Amino acid sequence: MRRVTLGRLAAGLLALGLVLLVAGAALGGNGVTRSPAWSNSGGWGSSGFMGPGMMGGGMLGNGSAMGQAMGSALAGRVGQPISQAEATALGSATPAGATVDQAAKRITFGSSDVRFAVLASPSDGPDLTFRIAGLTNPTIVVPRGATVTVELVNADPDMSHNWALVSGSGPLPYMSMMAGPAFAGASAAPLGDPTSAGLPSETLSFTASTAGTYTYLCQVPGHAEQGMYGTFEVTGS
Ligand SMILES: [Cu+2]
């Protein structure tokens, strides 16, 4: 597992900010800069990121354009590049200590050390989905208190993606996708397009401290709505 340095994360977030400014300007508005929620948003995935200005600018329903702009702007800036072969292997590997039920599309972890890799939208799979242990958007089950380490790889040739865990389950209303992570640390910075150096990867980790049903999803606008999400269960009491 690799760690993304704070410096790299900061660089990525700065680049994202530039993208948002450019996107806002391109739409003929200044939705990002005028959003008062930005200053108290606490992160790119919170309400400030998708303030009313952005929503009113035609972004809703046009997530691909946003994701593509972010993908090219962030290319080579966030995460550590890995080879296509390594990414492919990560996408199909059965995580240590996990039981994979192919038919039920369910991955159950028995121990409190949970580690798995996530391929975002691999080009040889359904568009705008996650691949984990060879499955598309599987349900992931972990015991309460587990330390969860996720390696995210952007396998999409021309689109930015991230991975975050939020409260609640089922198809989510658009705005609720922009909620903060369910647990501290349970969200990744958006990754850019793969480059000649490889596919960008980053690692996040969090403690699944409260039992319940959660949703993992991509927070790039429009992506979860189009199917880039799955169920995450924390069992126990
Ligand atoms: Cu995405």
JSON list of C-alpha atoms and ligand atoms in Angstrom, two decimals:
[
{"chain": "A", "resi": 1, "resn": "MET", "atom": "CA", "xyz": [0.00, 0.00, 0.00]},
{"chain": "A", "resi": 2, "resn": "ARG", "atom": "CA", "xyz": [1.25, 3.47, -0.79]},
{"chain": "A", "resi": 3, "resn": "ARG", "atom": "CA", "xyz": [0.82, 6.66, 1.05]},
{"chain": "A", "resi": 4, "resn": "VAL", "atom": "CA", "xyz": [0.04, 9.94, -0.59]},
{"chain": "A", "resi": 5, "resn": "THR", "atom": "CA", "xyz": [2.16, 12.68, 0.88]},
{"chain": "A", "resi": 6, "resn": "LEU", "atom": "CA", "xyz": [0.50, 15.76, 2.25]},
{"chain": "A", "resi": 7, "resn": "GLY", "atom": "CA", "xyz": [2.44, 17.78, -0.26]},
{"chain": "A", "resi": 8, "resn": "ARG", "atom": "CA", "xyz": [0.98, 15.85, -3.12]},
{"chain": "A", "resi": 9, "resn": "LEU", "atom": "CA", "xyz": [-2.50, 16.11, -1.69]},
{"chain": "A", "resi": 10, "resn": "ALA", "atom": "CA", "xyz": [-2.11, 19.82, -1.28]},
{"chain": "A", "resi": 11, "resn": "ALA", "atom": "CA", "xyz": [-0.88, 20.14, -4.84]},
{"chain": "A", "resi": 12, "resn": "GLY", "atom": "CA", "xyz": [-3.86, 18.19, -6.04]},
{"chain": "A", "resi": 13, "resn": "LEU", "atom": "CA", "xyz": [-6.33, 20.26, -4.11]},
{"chain": "A", "resi": 14, "resn": "LEU", "atom": "CA", "xyz": [-4.75, 23.44, -5.38]},
{"chain": "A", "resi": 15, "resn": "ALA", "atom": "CA", "xyz": [-5.05, 22.14, -8.90]},
{"chain": "A", "resi": 16, "resn": "LEU", "atom": "CA", "xyz": [-8.66, 21.28, -8.25]},
{"chain": "A", "resi": 17, "resn": "GLY", "atom": "CA", "xyz": [-9.28, 24.80, -7.07]},
{"chain": "A", "resi": 18, "resn": "LEU", "atom": "CA", "xyz": [-7.88, 26.10, -10.35]},
{"chain": "A", "resi": 19, "resn": "VAL", "atom": "CA", "xyz": [-10.11, 23.75, -12.27]},
{"chain": "A", "resi": 20, "resn": "LEU", "atom": "CA", "xyz": [-13.14, 25.00, -10.41]},
{"chain": "A", "resi": 21, "resn": "LEU", "atom": "CA", "xyz": [-12.23, 28.59, -11.09]},
{"chain": "A", "resi": 22, "resn": "VAL", "atom": "CA", "xyz": [-11.74, 27.85, -14.76]},
{"chain": "A", "resi": 23, "resn": "ALA", "atom": "CA", "xyz": [-14.96, 25.89, -14.90]},
{"chain": "A", "resi": 24, "resn": "GLY", "atom": "CA", "xyz": [-16.82, 28.70, -13.20]},
{"chain": "A", "resi": 25, "resn": "ALA", "atom": "CA", "xyz": [-15.42, 31.23, -15.63]},
{"chain": "A", "resi": 26, "resn": "ALA", "atom": "CA", "xyz": [-16.24, 29.02, -18.59]},
{"chain": "A", "resi": 27, "resn": "LEU", "atom": "CA", "xyz": [-19.83, 28.91, -17.49]},
{"chain": "A", "resi": 28, "resn": "GLY", "atom": "CA", "xyz": [-20.02, 32.65, -17.48]},
{"chain": "A", "resi": 29, "resn": "GLY", "atom": "CA", "xyz": [-20.41, 32.82, -13.74]},
{"chain": "A", "resi": 30, "resn": "ASN", "atom": "CA", "xyz": [-18.28, 32.84, -10.67]},
{"chain": "A", "resi": 31, "resn": "GLY", "atom": "CA", "xyz": [-20.11, 30.20, -8.74]},
{"chain": "A", "resi": 32, "resn": "VAL", "atom": "CA", "xyz": [-17.09, 28.97, -6.90]},
{"chain": "A", "resi": 33, "resn": "THR", "atom": "CA", "xyz": [-15.65, 32.22, -5.72]},
{"chain": "A", "resi": 34, "resn": "ARG", "atom": "CA", "xyz": [-18.94, 33.69, -4.66]},
{"chain": "A", "resi": 35, "resn": "SER", "atom": "CA", "xyz": [-20.01, 30.68, -2.65]},
{"chain": "A", "resi": 36, "resn": "PRO", "atom": "CA", "xyz": [-19.99, 31.73, 1.00]},
{"chain": "A", "resi": 37, "resn": "ALA", "atom": "CA", "xyz": [-20.04, 28.09, 2.00]},
{"chain": "A", "resi": 38, "resn": "TRP", "atom": "CA", "xyz": [-16.56, 27.51, 0.64]},
{"chain": "A", "resi": 39, "resn": "SER", "atom": "CA", "xyz": [-14.77, 29.06, 3.60]},
{"chain": "A", "resi": 40, "resn": "ASN", "atom": "CA", "xyz": [-16.48, 26.84, 6.14]},
{"chain": "A", "resi": 41, "resn": "SER", "atom": "CA", "xyz": [-16.87, 23.82, 3.96]},
{"chain": "A", "resi": 42, "resn": "GLY", "atom": "CA", "xyz": [-14.04, 21.83, 5.46]},
{"chain": "A", "resi": 43, "resn": "GLY", "atom": "CA", "xyz": [-13.27, 20.01, 2.28]},
{"chain": "A", "resi": 44, "resn": "TRP", "atom": "CA", "xyz": [-13.78, 19.63, -1.38]},
{"chain": "A", "resi": 45, "resn": "GLY", "atom": "CA", "xyz": [-16.58, 17.13, -1.00]},
{"chain": "A", "resi": 46, "resn": "SER", "atom": "CA", "xyz": [-18.78, 19.22, 1.20]},
{"chain": "A", "resi": 47, "resn": "SER", "atom": "CA", "xyz": [-21.57, 21.56, 0.36]},
{"chain": "A", "resi": 48, "resn": "GLY", "atom": "CA", "xyz": [-19.29, 24.47, -0.37]},
{"chain": "A", "resi": 49, "resn": "PHE", "atom": "CA", "xyz": [-17.76, 22.67, -3.30]},
{"chain": "A", "resi": 50, "resn": "MET", "atom": "CA", "xyz": [-21.08, 22.33, -5.03]},
{"chain": "A", "resi": 51, "resn": "GLY", "atom": "CA", "xyz": [-22.65, 25.59, -3.99]},
{"chain": "A", "resi": 52, "resn": "PRO", "atom": "CA", "xyz": [-25.72, 27.05, -5.64]},
{"chain": "A", "resi": 53, "resn": "GLY", "atom": "CA", "xyz": [-23.58, 28.91, -8.14]},
{"chain": "A", "resi": 54, "resn": "MET", "atom": "CA", "xyz": [-22.14, 25.72, -9.53]},
{"chain": "A", "resi": 55, "resn": "MET", "atom": "CA", "xyz": [-25.47, 23.96, -9.55]},
{"chain": "A", "resi": 56, "resn": "GLY", "atom": "CA", "xyz": [-27.09, 26.84, -11.35]},
{"chain": "A", "resi": 57, "resn": "GLY", "atom": "CA", "xyz": [-24.35, 26.92, -13.94]},
{"chain": "A", "resi": 58, "resn": "GLY", "atom": "CA", "xyz": [-25.44, 23.83, -15.74]},
{"chain": "A", "resi": 59, "resn": "MET", "atom": "CA", "xyz": [-23.09, 21.38, -14.03]},
{"chain": "A", "resi": 60, "resn": "LEU", "atom": "CA", "xyz": [-25.91, 19.17, -12.89]},
{"chain": "A", "resi": 61, "resn": "GLY", "atom": "CA", "xyz": [-26.40, 16.41, -15.39]},
{"chain": "A", "resi": 62, "resn": "ASN", "atom": "CA", "xyz": [-23.17, 17.26, -17.13]},
{"chain": "A", "resi": 63, "resn": "GLY", "atom": "CA", "xyz": [-20.82, 15.40, -14.84]},
{"chain": "A", "resi": 64, "resn": "SER", "atom": "CA", "xyz": [-18.74, 13.99, -17.64]},
{"chain": "A", "resi": 65, "resn": "ALA", "atom": "CA", "xyz": [-17.56, 17.40, -18.76]},
{"chain": "A", "resi": 66, "resn": "MET", "atom": "CA", "xyz": [-16.61, 18.32, -15.21]},
{"chain": "A", "resi": 67, "resn": "GLY", "atom": "CA", "xyz": [-14.90, 14.98, -14.65]},
{"chain": "A", "resi": 68, "resn": "GLN", "atom": "CA", "xyz": [-12.97, 15.28, -17.88]},
{"chain": "A", "resi": 69, "resn": "ALA", "atom": "CA", "xyz": [-11.79, 18.79, -17.08]},
{"chain": "A", "resi": 70, "resn": "MET", "atom": "CA", "xyz": [-10.67, 17.67, -13.63]},
{"chain": "A", "resi": 71, "resn": "GLY", "atom": "CA", "xyz": [-9.03, 14.55, -15.05]},
{"chain": "A", "resi": 72, "resn": "SER", "atom": "CA", "xyz": [-6.77, 16.45, -17.41]},
{"chain": "A", "resi": 73, "resn": "ALA", "atom": "CA", "xyz": [-5.99, 19.23, -14.93]},
{"chain": "A", "resi": 74, "resn": "LEU", "atom": "CA", "xyz": [-5.06, 16.77, -12.18]},
{"chain": "A", "resi": 75, "resn": "ALA", "atom": "CA", "xyz": [-3.14, 14.37, -14.42]},
{"chain": "A", "resi": 76, "resn": "GLY", "atom": "CA", "xyz": [0.25, 13.61, -12.92]},
{"chain": "A", "resi": 77, "resn": "ARG", "atom": "CA", "xyz": [-0.42, 15.83, -9.89]},
{"chain": "A", "resi": 78, "resn": "VAL", "atom": "CA", "xyz": [-2.04, 13.56, -7.32]},
{"chain": "A", "resi": 79, "resn": "GLY", "atom": "CA", "xyz": [-1.07, 10.10, -6.18]},
{"chain": "A", "resi": 80, "resn": "GLN", "atom": "CA", "xyz": [1.63, 7.70, -7.19]},
{"chain": "A", "resi": 81, "resn": "PRO", "atom": "CA", "xyz": [1.65, 6.19, -10.68]},
{"chain": "A", "resi": 82, "resn": "ILE", "atom": "CA", "xyz": [1.50, 2.42, -11.04]},
{"chain": "A", "resi": 83, "resn": "SER", "atom": "CA", "xyz": [1.62, 0.26, -14.15]},
{"chain": "A", "resi": 84, "resn": "GLN", "atom": "CA", "xyz": [-1.45, -0.94, -16.00]},
{"chain": "A", "resi": 85, "resn": "ALA", "atom": "CA", "xyz": [-0.43, -4.52, -15.19]},
{"chain": "A", "resi": 86, "resn": "GLU", "atom": "CA", "xyz": [-0.22, -3.73, -11.49]},
{"chain": "A", "resi": 87, "resn": "ALA", "atom": "CA", "xyz": [-3.57, -1.95, -11.58]},
{"chain": "A", "resi": 88, "resn": "THR", "atom": "CA", "xyz": [-5.21, -4.87, -13.37]},
{"chain": "A", "resi": 89, "resn": "ALA", "atom": "CA", "xyz": [-3.84, -7.26, -10.77]},
{"chain": "A", "resi": 90, "resn": "LEU", "atom": "CA", "xyz": [-5.05, -5.06, -7.91]},
{"chain": "A", "resi": 91, "resn": "GLY", "atom": "CA", "xyz": [-8.50, -4.91, -9.45]},
{"chain": "A", "resi": 92, "resn": "SER", "atom": "CA", "xyz": [-8.95, -8.64, -9.49]},
{"chain": "A", "resi": 93, "resn": "ALA", "atom": "CA", "xyz": [-7.07, -9.65, -6.33]},
{"chain": "A", "resi": 94, "resn": "THR", "atom": "CA", "xyz": [-8.97, -11.20, -3.45]},
{"chain": "A", "resi": 95, "resn": "PRO", "atom": "CA", "xyz": [-8.15, -9.13, -0.37]},
{"chain": "A", "resi": 96, "resn": "ALA", "atom": "CA", "xyz": [-6.42, -10.93, 2.50]},
{"chain": "A", "resi": 97, "resn": "GLY", "atom": "CA", "xyz": [-8.86, -12.27, 5.06]},
{"chain": "A", "resi": 98, "resn": "ALA", "atom": "CA", "xyz": [-11.87, -11.65, 2.86]},
{"chain": "A", "resi": 99, "resn": "THR", "atom": "CA", "xyz": [-14.60, -13.97, 1.65]},
{"chain": "A", "resi": 100, "resn": "VAL", "atom": "CA", "xyz": [-15.80, -13.08, -1.82]},
{"chain": "A", "resi": 101, "resn": "ASP", "atom": "CA", "xyz": [-19.32, -14.13, -2.81]},
{"chain": "A", "resi": 102, "resn": "GLN", "atom": "CA", "xyz": [-19.34, -13.66, -6.57]},
{"chain": "A", "resi": 103, "resn": "ALA", "atom": "CA", "xyz": [-23.06, -14.30, -7.02]},
{"chain": "A", "resi": 104, "resn": "ALA", "atom": "CA", "xyz": [-24.12, -11.92, -4.28]},
{"chain": "A", "resi": 105, "resn": "LYS", "atom": "CA", "xyz": [-21.40, -9.41, -5.24]},
{"chain": "A", "resi": 106, "resn": "ARG", "atom": "CA", "xyz": [-20.42, -9.29, -1.59]},
{"chain": "A", "resi": 107, "resn": "ILE", "atom": "CA", "xyz": [-16.99, -9.10, 0.05]},
{"chain": "A", "resi": 108, "resn": "THR", "atom": "CA", "xyz": [-16.94, -9.93, 3.75]},
{"chain": "A", "resi": 109, "resn": "PHE", "atom": "CA", "xyz": [-13.95, -9.23, 5.96]},
{"chain": "A", "resi": 110, "resn": "GLY", "atom": "CA", "xyz": [-13.53, -11.27, 9.13]},
{"chain": "A", "resi": 111, "resn": "SER", "atom": "CA", "xyz": [-10.67, -9.42, 10.75]},
{"chain": "A", "resi": 112, "resn": "SER", "atom": "CA", "xyz": [-10.18, -5.88, 11.96]},
{"chain": "A", "resi": 113, "resn": "ASP", "atom": "CA", "xyz": [-7.38, -5.27, 9.47]},
{"chain": "A", "resi": 114, "resn": "VAL", "atom": "CA", "xyz": [-9.26, -4.54, 6.27]},
{"chain": "A", "resi": 115, "resn": "ARG", "atom": "CA", "xyz": [-7.33, -3.76, 3.11]},
{"chain": "A", "resi": 116, "resn": "PHE", "atom": "CA", "xyz": [-8.61, -3.67, -0.42]},
{"chain": "A", "resi": 117, "resn": "ALA", "atom": "CA", "xyz": [-7.92, -2.00, -3.74]},
{"chain": "A", "resi": 118, "resn": "VAL", "atom": "CA", "xyz": [-10.44, -0.08, -5.81]},
{"chain": "A", "resi": 119, "resn": "LEU", "atom": "CA", "xyz": [-10.17, 0.55, -9.53]},
{"chain": "A", "resi": 120, "resn": "ALA", "atom": "CA", "xyz": [-12.15, 3.58, -10.60]},
{"chain": "A", "resi": 121, "resn": "SER", "atom": "CA", "xyz": [-13.92, 3.02, -13.89]},
{"chain": "A", "resi": 122, "resn": "PRO", "atom": "CA", "xyz": [-11.50, 0.60, -15.59]},
{"chain": "A", "resi": 123, "resn": "SER", "atom": "CA", "xyz": [-11.76, 0.92, -19.35]},
{"chain": "A", "resi": 124, "resn": "ASP", "atom": "CA", "xyz": [-12.45, -2.80, -19.79]},
{"chain": "A", "resi": 125, "resn": "GLY", "atom": "CA", "xyz": [-15.47, -2.66, -17.48]},
{"chain": "A", "resi": 126, "resn": "PRO", "atom": "CA", "xyz": [-18.80, -0.86, -17.26]},
{"chain": "A", "resi": 127, "resn": "ASP", "atom": "CA", "xyz": [-18.39, 2.89, -17.48]},
{"chain": "A", "resi": 128, "resn": "LEU", "atom": "CA", "xyz": [-18.54, 4.87, -14.24]},
{"chain": "A", "resi": 129, "resn": "THR", "atom": "CA", "xyz": [-18.27, 1.97, -11.80]},
{"chain": "A", "resi": 130, "resn": "PHE", "atom": "CA", "xyz": [-15.80, 0.74, -9.21]},
{"chain": "A", "resi": 131, "resn": "ARG", "atom": "CA", "xyz": [-14.05, -2.62, -9.47]},
{"chain": "A", "resi": 132, "resn": "ILE", "atom": "CA", "xyz": [-13.09, -4.35, -6.23]},
{"chain": "A", "resi": 133, "resn": "ALA", "atom": "CA", "xyz": [-11.82, -7.94, -6.12]},
{"chain": "A", "resi": 134, "resn": "GLY", "atom": "CA", "xyz": [-13.00, -8.42, -9.69]},
{"chain": "A", "resi": 135, "resn": "LEU", "atom": "CA", "xyz": [-16.55, -7.34, -8.87]},
{"chain": "A", "resi": 136, "resn": "THR", "atom": "CA", "xyz": [-18.44, -4.27, -10.04]},
{"chain": "A", "resi": 137, "resn": "ASN", "atom": "CA", "xyz": [-19.66, -2.09, -7.17]},
{"chain": "A", "resi": 138, "resn": "PRO", "atom": "CA", "xyz": [-19.73, -4.97, -4.66]},
{"chain": "A", "resi": 139, "resn": "THR", "atom": "CA", "xyz": [-21.15, -4.74, -1.16]},
{"chain": "A", "resi": 140, "resn": "ILE", "atom": "CA", "xyz": [-18.33, -4.60, 1.37]},
{"chain": "A", "resi": 141, "resn": "VAL", "atom": "CA", "xyz": [-18.85, -5.91, 4.89]},
{"chain": "A", "resi": 142, "resn": "VAL", "atom": "CA", "xyz": [-16.42, -5.16, 7.74]},
{"chain": "A", "resi": 143, "resn": "PRO", "atom": "CA", "xyz": [-16.61, -5.65, 11.50]},
{"chain": "A", "resi": 144, "resn": "ARG", "atom": "CA", "xyz": [-17.13, -2.61, 13.67]},
{"chain": "A", "resi": 145, "resn": "GLY", "atom": "CA", "xyz": [-13.84, -1.14, 14.81]},
{"chain": "A", "resi": 146, "resn": "ALA", "atom": "CA", "xyz": [-11.97, -2.35, 11.75]},
{"chain": "A", "resi": 147, "resn": "THR", "atom": "CA", "xyz": [-9.13, -0.27, 10.40]},
{"chain": "A", "resi": 148, "resn": "VAL", "atom": "CA", "xyz": [-9.93, 0.06, 6.73]},
{"chain": "A", "resi": 149, "resn": "THR", "atom": "CA", "xyz": [-7.18, 0.84, 4.22]},
{"chain": "A", "resi": 150, "resn": "VAL", "atom": "CA", "xyz": [-8.23, 1.52, 0.66]},
{"chain": "A", "resi": 151, "resn": "GLU", "atom": "CA", "xyz": [-5.92, 1.86, -2.32]},
{"chain": "A", "resi": 152, "resn": "LEU", "atom": "CA", "xyz": [-7.68, 3.79, -5.03]},
{"chain": "A", "resi": 153, "resn": "VAL", "atom": "CA", "xyz": [-6.44, 3.62, -8.62]},
{"chain": "A", "resi": 154, "resn": "ASN", "atom": "CA", "xyz": [-7.85, 5.75, -11.39]},
{"chain": "A", "resi": 155, "resn": "ALA", "atom": "CA", "xyz": [-8.15, 3.36, -14.33]},
{"chain": "A", "resi": 156, "resn": "ASP", "atom": "CA", "xyz": [-10.24, 5.71, -16.44]},
{"chain": "A", "resi": 157, "resn": "PRO", "atom": "CA", "xyz": [-8.27, 7.09, -19.39]},
{"chain": "A", "resi": 158, "resn": "ASP", "atom": "CA", "xyz": [-9.98, 10.48, -19.48]},
{"chain": "A", "resi": 159, "resn": "MET", "atom": "CA", "xyz": [-11.89, 11.19, -16.29]},
{"chain": "A", "resi": 160, "resn": "SER", "atom": "CA", "xyz": [-11.17, 12.17, -12.69]},
{"chain": "A", "resi": 161, "resn": "HIS", "atom": "CA", "xyz": [-12.55, 10.03, -9.88]},
{"chain": "A", "resi": 162, "resn": "ASN", "atom": "CA", "xyz": [-12.34, 9.75, -6.12]},
{"chain": "A", "resi": 163, "resn": "TRP", "atom": "CA", "xyz": [-13.70, 7.37, -3.48]},
{"chain": "A", "resi": 164, "resn": "ALA", "atom": "CA", "xyz": [-15.50, 8.37, -0.31]},
{"chain": "A", "resi": 165, "resn": "LEU", "atom": "CA", "xyz": [-17.65, 6.72, 2.30]},
{"chain": "A", "resi": 166, "resn": "VAL", "atom": "CA", "xyz": [-20.82, 8.58, 3.31]},
{"chain": "A", "resi": 167, "resn": "SER", "atom": "CA", "xyz": [-23.70, 7.82, 5.65]},
{"chain": "A", "resi": 168, "resn": "GLY", "atom": "CA", "xyz": [-26.89, 6.26, 4.35]},
{"chain": "A", "resi": 169, "resn": "SER", "atom": "CA", "xyz": [-27.57, 3.74, 1.63]},
{"chain": "A", "resi": 170, "resn": "GLY", "atom": "CA", "xyz": [-29.35, 3.28, -1.65]},
{"chain": "A", "resi": 171, "resn": "PRO", "atom": "CA", "xyz": [-29.48, 5.69, -4.58]},
{"chain": "A", "resi": 172, "resn": "LEU", "atom": "CA", "xyz": [-28.74, 9.05, -3.09]},
{"chain": "A", "resi": 173, "resn": "PRO", "atom": "CA", "xyz": [-30.20, 12.43, -3.80]},
{"chain": "A", "resi": 174, "resn": "TYR", "atom": "CA", "xyz": [-27.65, 14.51, -5.64]},
{"chain": "A", "resi": 175, "resn": "MET", "atom": "CA", "xyz": [-26.81, 16.82, -2.78]},
{"chain": "A", "resi": 176, "resn": "SER", "atom": "CA", "xyz": [-26.28, 14.08, -0.23]},
{"chain": "A", "resi": 177, "resn": "MET", "atom": "CA", "xyz": [-23.42, 12.75, -2.28]},
{"chain": "A", "resi": 178, "resn": "MET", "atom": "CA", "xyz": [-21.60, 15.90, -1.39]},
{"chain": "A", "resi": 179, "resn": "ALA", "atom": "CA", "xyz": [-21.77, 15.16, 2.32]},
{"chain": "A", "resi": 180, "resn": "GLY", "atom": "CA", "xyz": [-18.57, 14.73, 4.25]},
{"chain": "A", "resi": 181, "resn": "PRO", "atom": "CA", "xyz": [-17.12, 11.30, 4.89]},
{"chain": "A", "resi": 182, "resn": "ALA", "atom": "CA", "xyz": [-18.84, 8.99, 7.36]},
{"chain": "A", "resi": 183, "resn": "PHE", "atom": "CA", "xyz": [-15.58, 8.52, 9.28]},
{"chain": "A", "resi": 184, "resn": "ALA", "atom": "CA", "xyz": [-12.52, 10.74, 9.56]},
{"chain": "A", "resi": 185, "resn": "GLY", "atom": "CA", "xyz": [-10.20, 10.01, 6.68]},
{"chain": "A", "resi": 186, "resn": "ALA", "atom": "CA", "xyz": [-12.76, 8.11, 4.63]},
{"chain": "A", "resi": 187, "resn": "SER", "atom": "CA", "xyz": [-12.41, 10.13, 1.47]},
{"chain": "A", "resi": 188, "resn": "ALA", "atom": "CA", "xyz": [-9.74, 10.34, -1.20]},
{"chain": "A", "resi": 189, "resn": "ALA", "atom": "CA", "xyz": [-8.58, 13.35, -3.16]},
{"chain": "A", "resi": 190, "resn": "PRO", "atom": "CA", "xyz": [-9.77, 13.22, -6.77]},
{"chain": "A", "resi": 191, "resn": "LEU", "atom": "CA", "xyz": [-7.22, 11.56, -9.03]},
{"chain": "A", "resi": 192, "resn": "GLY", "atom": "CA", "xyz": [-6.35, 12.76, -12.49]},
{"chain": "A", "resi": 193, "resn": "ASP", "atom": "CA", "xyz": [-6.05, 10.93, -15.77]},
{"chain": "A", "resi": 194, "resn": "PRO", "atom": "CA", "xyz": [-3.36, 8.28, -16.16]},
{"chain": "A", "resi": 195, "resn": "THR", "atom": "CA", "xyz": [-0.17, 9.58, -17.75]},
{"chain": "A", "resi": 196, "resn": "SER", "atom": "CA", "xyz": [2.80, 7.96, -19.48]},
{"chain": "A", "resi": 197, "resn": "ALA", "atom": "CA", "xyz": [4.15, 7.37, -15.95]},
{"chain": "A", "resi": 198, "resn": "GLY", "atom": "CA", "xyz": [1.20, 5.15, -15.12]},
{"chain": "A", "resi": 199, "resn": "LEU", "atom": "CA", "xyz": [-2.20, 5.12, -13.45]},
{"chain": "A", "resi": 200, "resn": "PRO", "atom": "CA", "xyz": [-2.46, 7.38, -10.39]},
{"chain": "A", "resi": 201, "resn": "SER", "atom": "CA", "xyz": [-3.03, 5.64, -7.07]},
{"chain": "A", "resi": 202, "resn": "GLU", "atom": "CA", "xyz": [-3.50, 6.83, -3.52]},
{"chain": "A", "resi": 203, "resn": "THR", "atom": "CA", "xyz": [-4.19, 5.24, -0.17]},
{"chain": "A", "resi": 204, "resn": "LEU", "atom": "CA", "xyz": [-6.63, 6.32, 2.49]},
{"chain": "A", "resi": 205, "resn": "SER", "atom": "CA", "xyz": [-7.45, 4.81, 5.81]},
{"chain": "A", "resi": 206, "resn": "PHE", "atom": "CA", "xyz": [-10.11, 5.15, 8.46]},
{"chain": "A", "resi": 207, "resn": "THR", "atom": "CA", "xyz": [-11.63, 3.35, 11.41]},
{"chain": "A", "resi": 208, "resn": "ALA", "atom": "CA", "xyz": [-15.12, 1.95, 10.90]},
{"chain": "A", "resi": 209, "resn": "SER", "atom": "CA", "xyz": [-16.13, 2.90, 14.40]},
{"chain": "A", "resi": 210, "resn": "THR", "atom": "CA", "xyz": [-19.92, 2.81, 14.19]},
{"chain": "A", "resi": 211, "resn": "ALA", "atom": "CA", "xyz": [-22.07, -0.08, 12.98]},
{"chain": "A", "resi": 212, "resn": "GLY", "atom": "CA", "xyz": [-24.51, 0.67, 10.21]},
{"chain": "A", "resi": 213, "resn": "THR", "atom": "CA", "xyz": [-25.06, 0.77, 6.48]},
{"chain": "A", "resi": 214, "resn": "TYR", "atom": "CA", "xyz": [-23.06, 3.26, 4.47]},
{"chain": "A", "resi": 215, "resn": "THR", "atom": "CA", "xyz": [-22.41, 4.07, 0.85]},
{"chain": "A", "resi": 216, "resn": "TYR", "atom": "CA", "xyz": [-19.10, 4.37, -0.94]},
{"chain": "A", "resi": 217, "resn": "LEU", "atom": "CA", "xyz": [-19.19, 6.55, -3.99]},
{"chain": "A", "resi": 218, "resn": "CYS", "atom": "CA", "xyz": [-17.34, 8.83, -6.37]},
{"chain": "A", "resi": 219, "resn": "GLN", "atom": "CA", "xyz": [-17.94, 12.49, -5.53]},
{"chain": "A", "resi": 220, "resn": "VAL", "atom": "CA", "xyz": [-17.04, 13.90, -8.92]},
{"chain": "A", "resi": 221, "resn": "PRO", "atom": "CA", "xyz": [-20.28, 15.60, -9.92]},
{"chain": "A", "resi": 222, "resn": "GLY", "atom": "CA", "xyz": [-22.73, 13.25, -11.61]},
{"chain": "A", "resi": 223, "resn": "HIS", "atom": "CA", "xyz": [-20.72, 10.06, -11.19]},
{"chain": "A", "resi": 224, "resn": "ALA", "atom": "CA", "xyz": [-22.50, 8.46, -8.22]},
{"chain": "A", "resi": 225, "resn": "GLU", "atom": "CA", "xyz": [-25.77, 9.42, -9.84]},
{"chain": "A", "resi": 226, "resn": "GLN", "atom": "CA", "xyz": [-24.72, 7.45, -12.91]},
{"chain": "A", "resi": 227, "resn": "GLY", "atom": "CA", "xyz": [-23.87, 4.33, -10.94]},
{"chain": "A", "resi": 228, "resn": "MET", "atom": "CA", "xyz": [-20.52, 4.90, -9.31]},
{"chain": "A", "resi": 229, "resn": "TYR", "atom": "CA", "xyz": [-21.45, 3.71, -5.82]},
{"chain": "A", "resi": 230, "resn": "GLY", "atom": "CA", "xyz": [-21.91, 0.64, -3.65]},
{"chain": "A", "resi": 231, "resn": "THR", "atom": "CA", "xyz": [-22.96, -0.47, -0.18]},
{"chain": "A", "resi": 232, "resn": "PHE", "atom": "CA", "xyz": [-20.60, -0.63, 2.76]},
{"chain": "A", "resi": 233, "resn": "GLU", "atom": "CA", "xyz": [-21.81, -2.41, 5.90]},
{"chain": "A", "resi": 234, "resn": "VAL", "atom": "CA", "xyz": [-20.24, -2.18, 9.33]},
{"chain": "A", "resi": 235, "resn": "THR", "atom": "CA", "xyz": [-21.48, -5.08, 11.41]},
{"chain": "A", "resi": 236, "resn": "GLY", "atom": "CA", "xyz": [-21.65, -5.51, 15.17]},
{"chain": "A", "resi": 237, "resn": "SER", "atom": "CA", "xyz": [-23.14, -3.42, 17.89]},
{"chain": "B", "resi": 1, "resn": "CU", "atom": "CU", "xyz": [-16.02, 9.34, -10.70]}
]
